[in-house]
Tab-separated table of C-alpha atoms in Angstrom:
chain	number	residue	atom	x	y	z
A	8	MET	CA	-7.095	-37.144	47.549
A	9	ASN	CA	-4.798	-39.988	47.441
A	10	ILE	CA	-3.221	-40.534	44.082
A	11	THR	CA	-2.677	-44.355	43.892
A	12	ARG	CA	-0.914	-46.373	41.154
A	13	ARG	CA	-4.322	-47.938	40.358
A	14	LEU	CA	-5.887	-44.549	39.826
A	15	LEU	CA	-3.055	-43.421	37.619
A	16	GLY	CA	-3.331	-46.536	35.554
A	17	LYS	CA	-7.092	-45.678	35.019
A	18	VAL	CA	-6.374	-42.127	34.016
A	19	ALA	CA	-3.700	-43.275	31.711
A	20	LEU	CA	-6.113	-45.807	30.021
A	21	GLY	CA	-8.708	-43.230	29.727
A	22	LEU	CA	-6.448	-40.878	28.041
A	23	ALA	CA	-5.225	-43.550	25.686
A	24	GLY	CA	-8.827	-44.340	24.765
A	25	ALA	CA	-9.532	-40.698	24.164
A	26	THR	CA	-6.366	-40.358	21.979
A	27	MET	CA	-7.414	-43.346	19.936
A	28	LEU	CA	-10.981	-42.031	19.370
A	29	MET	CA	-9.503	-38.641	18.221
A	30	GLN	CA	-7.104	-40.536	15.877
A	31	PHE	CA	-9.613	-42.695	14.059
A	32	PRO	CA	-11.554	-39.796	12.475
A	33	ALA	CA	-8.206	-38.180	11.553
A	34	LEU	CA	-7.194	-41.399	9.823
A	35	ALA	CA	-10.577	-41.637	7.894
A	36	ALA	CA	-10.079	-38.021	6.827
A	37	ASP	CA	-6.605	-38.813	5.356
A	38	LYS	CA	-8.506	-40.286	2.154
A	39	PRO	CA	-10.918	-38.136	0.410
A	40	ALA	CA	-14.522	-39.246	-0.403
A	41	PRO	CA	-15.430	-41.725	-1.632
A	42	PHE	CA	-12.375	-43.611	-0.246
A	43	ASP	CA	-13.042	-42.433	3.455
A	44	LYS	CA	-15.598	-45.343	3.494
A	45	PRO	CA	-15.460	-48.857	2.093
A	46	GLY	CA	-17.458	-49.884	-1.005
A	47	VAL	CA	-16.097	-48.172	-3.911
A	48	LYS	CA	-16.515	-50.540	-6.752
A	49	ILE	CA	-14.612	-50.559	-10.115
A	50	ALA	CA	-14.127	-52.705	-13.072
A	51	LEU	CA	-11.187	-53.752	-15.178
A	52	VAL	CA	-12.339	-54.517	-18.747
A	53	ARG	CA	-9.641	-56.194	-20.655
A	54	TYR	CA	-8.898	-56.884	-24.250
A	55	LEU	CA	-5.417	-58.670	-23.771
A	56	SER	CA	-4.632	-61.002	-21.024
A	57	THR	CA	-2.286	-63.563	-22.525
A	58	GLY	CA	1.431	-63.411	-21.199
A	59	ASP	CA	3.367	-62.488	-18.285
A	60	PHE	CA	2.956	-58.701	-18.781
A	61	PHE	CA	-0.670	-58.828	-18.466
A	62	GLN	CA	-0.559	-61.024	-15.463
A	63	ALA	CA	1.805	-58.577	-13.836
A	64	TYR	CA	-0.463	-55.661	-14.859
A	65	LEU	CA	-3.507	-57.420	-13.214
A	66	SER	CA	-1.340	-57.922	-9.897
A	67	GLY	CA	-0.637	-54.174	-9.831
A	68	VAL	CA	-4.240	-53.353	-10.379
A	69	GLU	CA	-5.262	-55.829	-7.520
A	70	ALA	CA	-2.610	-54.515	-5.211
A	71	GLN	CA	-3.587	-50.867	-5.543
A	72	SER	CA	-7.244	-51.567	-5.314
A	73	LYS	CA	-6.601	-53.579	-2.217
A	74	ALA	CA	-4.541	-50.669	-0.679
A	75	LEU	CA	-7.609	-48.318	-1.386
A	76	GLY	CA	-10.221	-50.800	-0.099
A	77	ILE	CA	-11.802	-51.155	-3.535
A	78	ASP	CA	-14.096	-53.812	-4.680
A	79	LEU	CA	-12.606	-54.820	-8.067
A	80	ARG	CA	-14.339	-56.813	-10.865
A	81	VAL	CA	-12.301	-58.127	-13.553
A	82	LEU	CA	-14.072	-58.639	-16.964
A	83	ASP	CA	-11.837	-60.470	-19.661
A	84	SER	CA	-12.877	-60.326	-23.335
A	85	ARG	CA	-9.870	-62.430	-24.565
A	86	GLN	CA	-9.320	-60.339	-27.564
A	87	ASP	CA	-13.052	-60.408	-28.622
A	88	ALA	CA	-13.568	-56.731	-29.608
A	89	ALA	CA	-17.287	-56.935	-29.583
A	90	LEU	CA	-17.302	-58.760	-26.204
A	91	GLN	CA	-15.161	-56.039	-24.698
A	92	SER	CA	-17.596	-53.372	-25.853
A	93	ASP	CA	-20.501	-55.562	-24.306
A	94	MET	CA	-18.535	-55.872	-21.053
A	95	VAL	CA	-18.463	-52.088	-20.666
A	96	ASP	CA	-22.112	-52.253	-20.451
A	97	GLN	CA	-21.949	-55.201	-18.058
A	98	ALA	CA	-19.805	-53.155	-15.857
A	99	ILE	CA	-22.267	-50.293	-16.041
A	100	ALA	CA	-25.173	-52.677	-14.995
A	101	LEU	CA	-22.932	-53.780	-12.089
A	102	GLY	CA	-23.233	-50.380	-10.639
A	103	VAL	CA	-19.360	-49.685	-10.549
A	104	GLN	CA	-18.302	-46.029	-9.994
A	105	GLY	CA	-15.314	-46.424	-12.232
A	106	ILE	CA	-13.893	-48.412	-15.173
A	107	ILE	CA	-10.359	-49.205	-16.539
A	108	ILE	CA	-10.456	-50.064	-20.164
A	109	GLN	CA	-7.229	-52.141	-20.820
A	110	HIS	CA	-6.197	-52.281	-24.540
A	111	GLY	CA	-8.717	-52.798	-27.176
A	112	LEU	CA	-9.605	-51.298	-30.496
A	113	THR	CA	-10.446	-47.651	-30.896
A	114	GLU	CA	-13.376	-48.443	-33.223
A	115	SER	CA	-14.913	-50.687	-30.827
A	116	MET	CA	-14.242	-49.034	-27.550
A	117	LYS	CA	-14.759	-45.362	-28.375
A	118	ASP	CA	-18.639	-45.592	-28.098
A	119	ALA	CA	-18.626	-47.903	-25.242
A	120	ALA	CA	-16.314	-45.682	-23.145
A	121	GLN	CA	-18.706	-42.777	-23.991
A	122	ARG	CA	-21.673	-44.747	-22.877
A	123	ALA	CA	-19.909	-45.201	-19.461
A	124	VAL	CA	-19.205	-41.508	-19.196
A	125	ASP	CA	-22.802	-40.784	-20.064
A	126	ALA	CA	-23.804	-43.026	-17.221
A	127	GLY	CA	-21.877	-40.918	-14.861
A	128	ILE	CA	-19.036	-43.432	-14.461
A	129	LYS	CA	-15.388	-42.290	-14.319
A	130	VAL	CA	-13.207	-43.979	-16.872
A	131	VAL	CA	-9.479	-44.349	-17.642
A	132	ALA	CA	-7.840	-46.228	-20.601
A	133	PHE	CA	-4.655	-48.035	-20.631
A	134	ASP	CA	-3.146	-48.397	-24.006
A	135	VAL	CA	-6.312	-47.856	-26.113
A	136	ASN	CA	-7.114	-44.563	-27.504
A	137	VAL	CA	-10.816	-43.942	-27.006
A	138	GLU	CA	-10.610	-40.509	-28.375
A	139	ASN	CA	-12.414	-38.793	-25.373
A	140	PRO	CA	-10.985	-35.693	-23.695
A	141	LYS	CA	-12.862	-36.738	-20.373
A	142	ILE	CA	-10.921	-40.077	-20.276
A	143	PRO	CA	-7.214	-40.002	-19.058
A	144	GLN	CA	-4.897	-42.098	-21.300
A	145	ILE	CA	-2.417	-44.230	-19.246
A	146	GLU	CA	0.530	-44.746	-21.348
A	147	GLN	CA	3.934	-46.493	-21.028
A	148	SER	CA	5.537	-43.675	-23.002
A	149	ASP	CA	5.439	-46.126	-26.059
A	150	LYS	CA	7.651	-43.854	-28.244
A	151	ASP	CA	10.202	-43.807	-25.541
A	152	LEU	CA	10.098	-47.608	-25.174
A	153	ALA	CA	10.744	-47.991	-29.000
A	154	ARG	CA	13.361	-45.294	-28.931
A	155	LEU	CA	15.432	-46.813	-26.111
A	156	ALA	CA	15.415	-50.257	-27.519
A	157	LEU	CA	16.253	-48.876	-31.107
A	158	GLU	CA	19.148	-46.691	-29.743
A	159	GLN	CA	20.592	-49.906	-28.274
A	160	ALA	CA	20.207	-51.683	-31.583
A	161	VAL	CA	22.027	-49.023	-33.394
A	162	LYS	CA	24.784	-48.851	-30.712
A	163	ASP	CA	25.122	-52.664	-30.974
A	164	ASN	CA	24.972	-53.068	-34.839
A	165	GLY	CA	25.847	-49.814	-36.361
A	166	GLU	CA	23.704	-47.641	-38.702
A	167	SER	CA	23.285	-50.210	-41.542
A	168	TRP	CA	21.466	-53.504	-41.140
A	169	ASN	CA	18.585	-55.548	-42.535
A	170	ALA	CA	15.575	-55.857	-40.155
A	171	GLY	CA	12.695	-57.960	-39.600
A	172	TYR	CA	9.794	-56.128	-37.861
A	173	VAL	CA	6.852	-57.576	-35.941
A	174	TYR	CA	3.839	-55.360	-35.942
A	175	VAL	CA	0.068	-55.467	-35.751
A	176	ALA	CA	-1.838	-52.226	-36.719
A	177	GLY	CA	-4.687	-50.970	-34.799
A	178	ILE	CA	-3.350	-51.640	-31.292
A	179	ALA	CA	-2.544	-48.175	-29.683
A	180	PRO	CA	0.661	-48.919	-28.031
A	181	LEU	CA	2.000	-50.916	-31.163
A	182	ASP	CA	0.937	-47.936	-33.322
A	183	ARG	CA	2.840	-45.496	-31.169
A	184	ARG	CA	5.975	-47.763	-31.200
A	185	ASN	CA	5.633	-48.027	-34.967
A	186	GLU	CA	5.914	-44.198	-35.120
A	187	THR	CA	9.254	-44.286	-33.628
A	188	TRP	CA	10.399	-47.205	-35.939
A	189	VAL	CA	9.196	-45.090	-38.951
A	190	ASP	CA	11.395	-42.124	-37.644
A	191	VAL	CA	14.449	-44.256	-37.030
A	192	LYS	CA	14.338	-45.755	-40.672
A	193	LYS	CA	14.091	-42.077	-41.925
A	194	LYS	CA	17.074	-41.021	-39.750
A	195	TYR	CA	19.227	-44.044	-40.730
A	196	ALA	CA	19.155	-44.785	-44.525
A	197	GLY	CA	21.216	-48.012	-44.015
A	198	ILE	CA	18.473	-49.656	-41.954
A	199	LYS	CA	16.277	-51.582	-44.140
A	200	GLU	CA	13.084	-53.356	-43.294
A	201	VAL	CA	13.016	-56.389	-45.292
A	202	ALA	CA	10.011	-58.137	-43.789
A	203	MET	CA	7.208	-57.126	-41.568
A	204	PHE	CA	4.972	-59.678	-39.898
A	205	GLY	CA	2.870	-60.215	-36.785
A	206	THR	CA	-0.356	-61.590	-35.302
A	207	LEU	CA	-2.211	-61.508	-31.957
A	208	ASP	CA	-3.670	-65.023	-32.371
A	209	ASN	CA	-3.468	-67.087	-29.206
A	210	PRO	CA	-1.142	-68.332	-28.145
A	211	ILE	CA	0.700	-65.164	-29.378
A	212	ALA	CA	4.410	-66.309	-29.063
A	213	ASN	CA	3.730	-69.584	-30.967
A	214	SER	CA	1.691	-67.988	-33.648
A	215	VAL	CA	4.485	-65.365	-34.250
A	216	ALA	CA	7.198	-68.104	-34.076
A	217	ASN	CA	5.327	-69.894	-37.058
A	218	GLN	CA	5.340	-66.633	-39.097
A	219	ALA	CA	9.166	-65.963	-38.071
A	220	ARG	CA	10.211	-69.326	-39.540
A	221	SER	CA	8.999	-68.415	-42.926
A	222	VAL	CA	10.537	-64.947	-42.665
A	223	LEU	CA	13.853	-66.260	-41.611
A	224	SER	CA	13.894	-68.820	-44.448
A	225	ALA	CA	12.910	-66.189	-47.042
A	226	HIS	CA	15.336	-63.492	-45.694
A	227	PRO	CA	18.505	-64.971	-44.456
A	228	ASP	CA	20.210	-61.516	-44.656
A	229	ILE	CA	18.109	-60.198	-41.467
A	230	LYS	CA	20.555	-59.210	-38.740
A	231	VAL	CA	18.169	-57.439	-36.449
A	232	MET	CA	14.599	-58.220	-35.265
A	233	PHE	CA	12.643	-55.463	-33.894
A	234	ALA	CA	9.789	-57.009	-31.731
A	235	PRO	CA	8.223	-54.342	-29.485
A	236	TYR	CA	6.116	-56.572	-27.379
A	237	ASP	CA	7.653	-59.221	-25.442
A	238	GLU	CA	5.266	-62.139	-26.674
A	239	PHE	CA	6.430	-61.052	-30.217
A	240	ALA	CA	9.975	-61.334	-29.157
A	241	LYS	CA	9.552	-64.721	-27.548
A	242	GLY	CA	8.051	-65.905	-30.741
A	243	VAL	CA	10.962	-64.676	-32.863
A	244	LYS	CA	13.375	-66.173	-30.292
A	245	ILE	CA	11.767	-69.624	-30.841
A	246	ALA	CA	12.338	-69.483	-34.457
A	247	VAL	CA	15.811	-68.014	-34.374
A	248	ASP	CA	16.862	-70.661	-31.901
A	249	GLU	CA	15.396	-73.497	-34.058
A	250	ALA	CA	17.080	-72.185	-37.163
A	251	GLY	CA	20.441	-72.151	-35.263
A	252	LEU	CA	20.792	-68.314	-36.023
A	253	ASN	CA	21.079	-67.070	-32.297
A	254	LYS	CA	24.595	-65.969	-32.770
A	255	GLY	CA	23.932	-64.011	-36.126
A	256	ILE	CA	20.686	-62.195	-35.210
A	257	LYS	CA	19.846	-59.820	-32.406
A	258	ILE	CA	16.436	-59.312	-31.031
A	259	TYR	CA	15.278	-56.083	-29.530
A	260	SER	CA	11.939	-55.697	-27.758
A	261	ALA	CA	9.605	-53.845	-25.320
A	262	ASP	CA	8.229	-55.053	-21.963
A	263	ILE	CA	9.721	-57.453	-19.534
A	264	SER	CA	8.912	-60.364	-17.250
A	265	THR	CA	10.707	-63.150	-15.289
A	266	SER	CA	10.326	-65.528	-18.201
A	267	ASP	CA	11.856	-62.868	-20.486
A	268	ILE	CA	14.689	-62.278	-18.104
A	269	ALA	CA	15.534	-65.997	-18.255
A	270	ALA	CA	15.285	-66.061	-22.104
A	271	MET	CA	17.699	-63.025	-22.271
A	272	ARG	CA	20.076	-64.664	-19.853
A	273	GLU	CA	20.409	-67.922	-21.765
A	274	PRO	CA	23.973	-68.553	-23.230
A	275	ASP	CA	24.281	-67.105	-26.601
A	276	SER	CA	20.702	-65.646	-26.573
A	277	ALA	CA	19.756	-63.651	-29.369
A	278	TRP	CA	17.686	-61.472	-27.223
A	279	ALA	CA	19.861	-58.424	-26.712
A	280	ALA	CA	17.811	-55.688	-25.017
A	281	THR	CA	14.351	-54.588	-24.079
A	282	ALA	CA	12.805	-51.299	-22.799
A	283	ALA	CA	10.067	-51.581	-20.248
A	284	THR	CA	8.141	-50.336	-17.560
A	285	ASN	CA	7.211	-52.444	-14.654
A	286	PRO	CA	3.739	-53.796	-15.668
A	287	ALA	CA	2.648	-54.089	-12.138
A	288	VAL	CA	3.554	-50.446	-11.510
A	289	VAL	CA	1.484	-49.504	-14.628
A	290	GLY	CA	-1.568	-51.417	-13.134
A	291	GLN	CA	-1.072	-49.521	-9.872
A	292	VAL	CA	-0.920	-46.162	-11.805
A	293	SER	CA	-4.220	-47.106	-13.744
A	294	VAL	CA	-5.985	-47.624	-10.494
A	295	ARG	CA	-4.491	-44.470	-8.849
A	296	ALA	CA	-5.475	-42.157	-11.917
A	297	LEU	CA	-9.027	-43.553	-11.719
A	298	ALA	CA	-9.064	-43.096	-7.923
A	299	GLN	CA	-8.125	-39.491	-8.393
A	300	LEU	CA	-11.001	-38.928	-10.810
A	301	LEU	CA	-13.365	-40.474	-8.329
A	302	ALA	CA	-12.033	-38.151	-5.673
A	303	GLY	CA	-12.661	-35.157	-7.897
A	304	GLU	CA	-8.974	-34.579	-8.739
A	305	ASP	CA	-7.393	-34.273	-12.249
A	306	PRO	CA	-4.621	-36.759	-12.885
A	307	GLY	CA	-4.050	-35.133	-16.354
A	308	HIS	CA	-5.134	-36.369	-19.776
A	309	ASN	CA	-1.926	-38.209	-20.518
A	310	VAL	CA	-0.637	-40.080	-17.446
A	311	ILE	CA	2.887	-41.488	-18.545
A	312	VAL	CA	4.937	-43.982	-16.987
A	313	PRO	CA	8.557	-43.751	-17.769
A	314	PRO	CA	10.471	-46.703	-19.175
A	315	THR	CA	13.853	-48.324	-18.512
A	316	LEU	CA	16.333	-49.776	-20.934
A	317	ILE	CA	17.344	-53.312	-19.793
A	318	THR	CA	20.215	-55.054	-21.616
A	319	GLN	CA	21.278	-58.714	-21.649
A	320	LYS	CA	24.624	-57.499	-20.388
A	321	GLU	CA	23.134	-55.676	-17.459
A	322	LEU	CA	20.981	-58.721	-16.504
A	323	ILE	CA	24.102	-60.981	-16.330
A	324	ASP	CA	26.376	-58.360	-14.803
A	325	LYS	CA	24.041	-57.647	-11.979
A	326	ASP	CA	22.830	-61.184	-11.540
A	327	ILE	CA	19.244	-60.225	-12.266
A	328	LYS	CA	17.110	-63.484	-12.512
A	329	ASN	CA	13.575	-62.216	-11.959
A	330	MET	CA	11.222	-59.368	-11.592
A	331	GLU	CA	12.097	-59.034	-7.915
A	332	ASP	CA	15.776	-58.717	-8.542
A	333	LEU	CA	15.058	-56.189	-11.268
A	334	SER	CA	13.022	-54.004	-8.896
A	335	ALA	CA	15.716	-54.447	-6.147
A	336	LYS	CA	18.626	-53.675	-8.414
A	337	LEU	CA	17.095	-51.029	-10.597
A	338	PRO	CA	15.152	-48.821	-8.047
A	339	GLN	CA	13.604	-46.660	-10.944
A	340	PHE	CA	11.870	-49.792	-12.124
A	341	ALA	CA	10.181	-50.592	-8.660
A	342	HIS	CA	7.943	-47.495	-8.310
A	343	ALA	CA	6.747	-44.652	-10.518
A	344	ASP	CA	5.917	-41.392	-8.729
A	345	VAL	CA	3.050	-40.955	-11.018
A	346	ALA	CA	-0.723	-40.236	-10.087
A	347	MET	CA	0.534	-40.163	-6.517
A	348	PRO	CA	-1.134	-37.569	-4.373
A	349	ALA	CA	-0.199	-37.318	-0.634
A	350	TRP	CA	-3.312	-39.225	0.431
A	351	MET	CA	-2.763	-42.067	-1.982
A	352	PRO	CA	-1.527	-45.400	-0.193
A	353	ASN	CA	1.553	-47.022	-1.811
A	354	PRO	CA	1.282	-50.712	-2.078
A	355	ASN	CA	4.942	-51.006	-2.493
A	356	ALA	CA	5.795	-49.411	0.838
A	357	LYS	CA	7.647	-51.706	3.159
């Protein structure tokens, strides 16, 4: 038999085809059921959506869903607690296999979440306590967020100062951050809360600014504003700037966005520091934890994304101007190795 170049080419093509056929089942087997086939459908049921944080969170949910081949439905209640509860029922009727509940009130979402579980749907909850042992809680380690920001406040201002505090009770992450604030006031007797205020009325920053104007007028002795949500901090900064008090008051917050970075970098900005997780990463973790449940794995009941302290000085010294710079120059901010089994695709991988 004569071995010609043409015959060798055919043999090579045949071997390549056989190799490819062998590879495709292996690739499919890399992901467990139900992700070995397209068509997994989940819903994101939102309570809060106003502000950069929630847009970035949504982008993370979308990116991780795309990486897993998930059909994502987004239902937005715009801070209507009754509507959010109804939207869980809408998601059930859509035939989704999993639901992410994003924020909300315990009293309105507890029963709704249980209805989804009773329907055989896997559920995770981000920053809302649905009081259900079967539902993993995705958290930003809110106590650590508050702790990091307040430790910096003490470092910058000492152990004795009058504070204004922005807080709305009944929202799980704010309640957890409040626990840390209570502890700090106990630890440092010289820290006095002279005013507490806050609202979630849209637009949140402008509504908080309206309240902060009155607070600053009534309490000219305030030296620190603790506003542990960036929309709160934006509102306080508006009022502080209008009153010309930006050199006499310092603002400490939680959460971060490109617009927050710009506000912190302004000359003589009162916004001194924030503690944050990458909201896009938190969105990705929310989807990953739900995907683990759908695959029969246990992500744990408390799925915690660790925060990072970000100071005004660091933003300026490292020339960080946006979220992309922040991820590039603070690598711990770009990705959290949380709810990340070996089979899980990483949407951040280059």
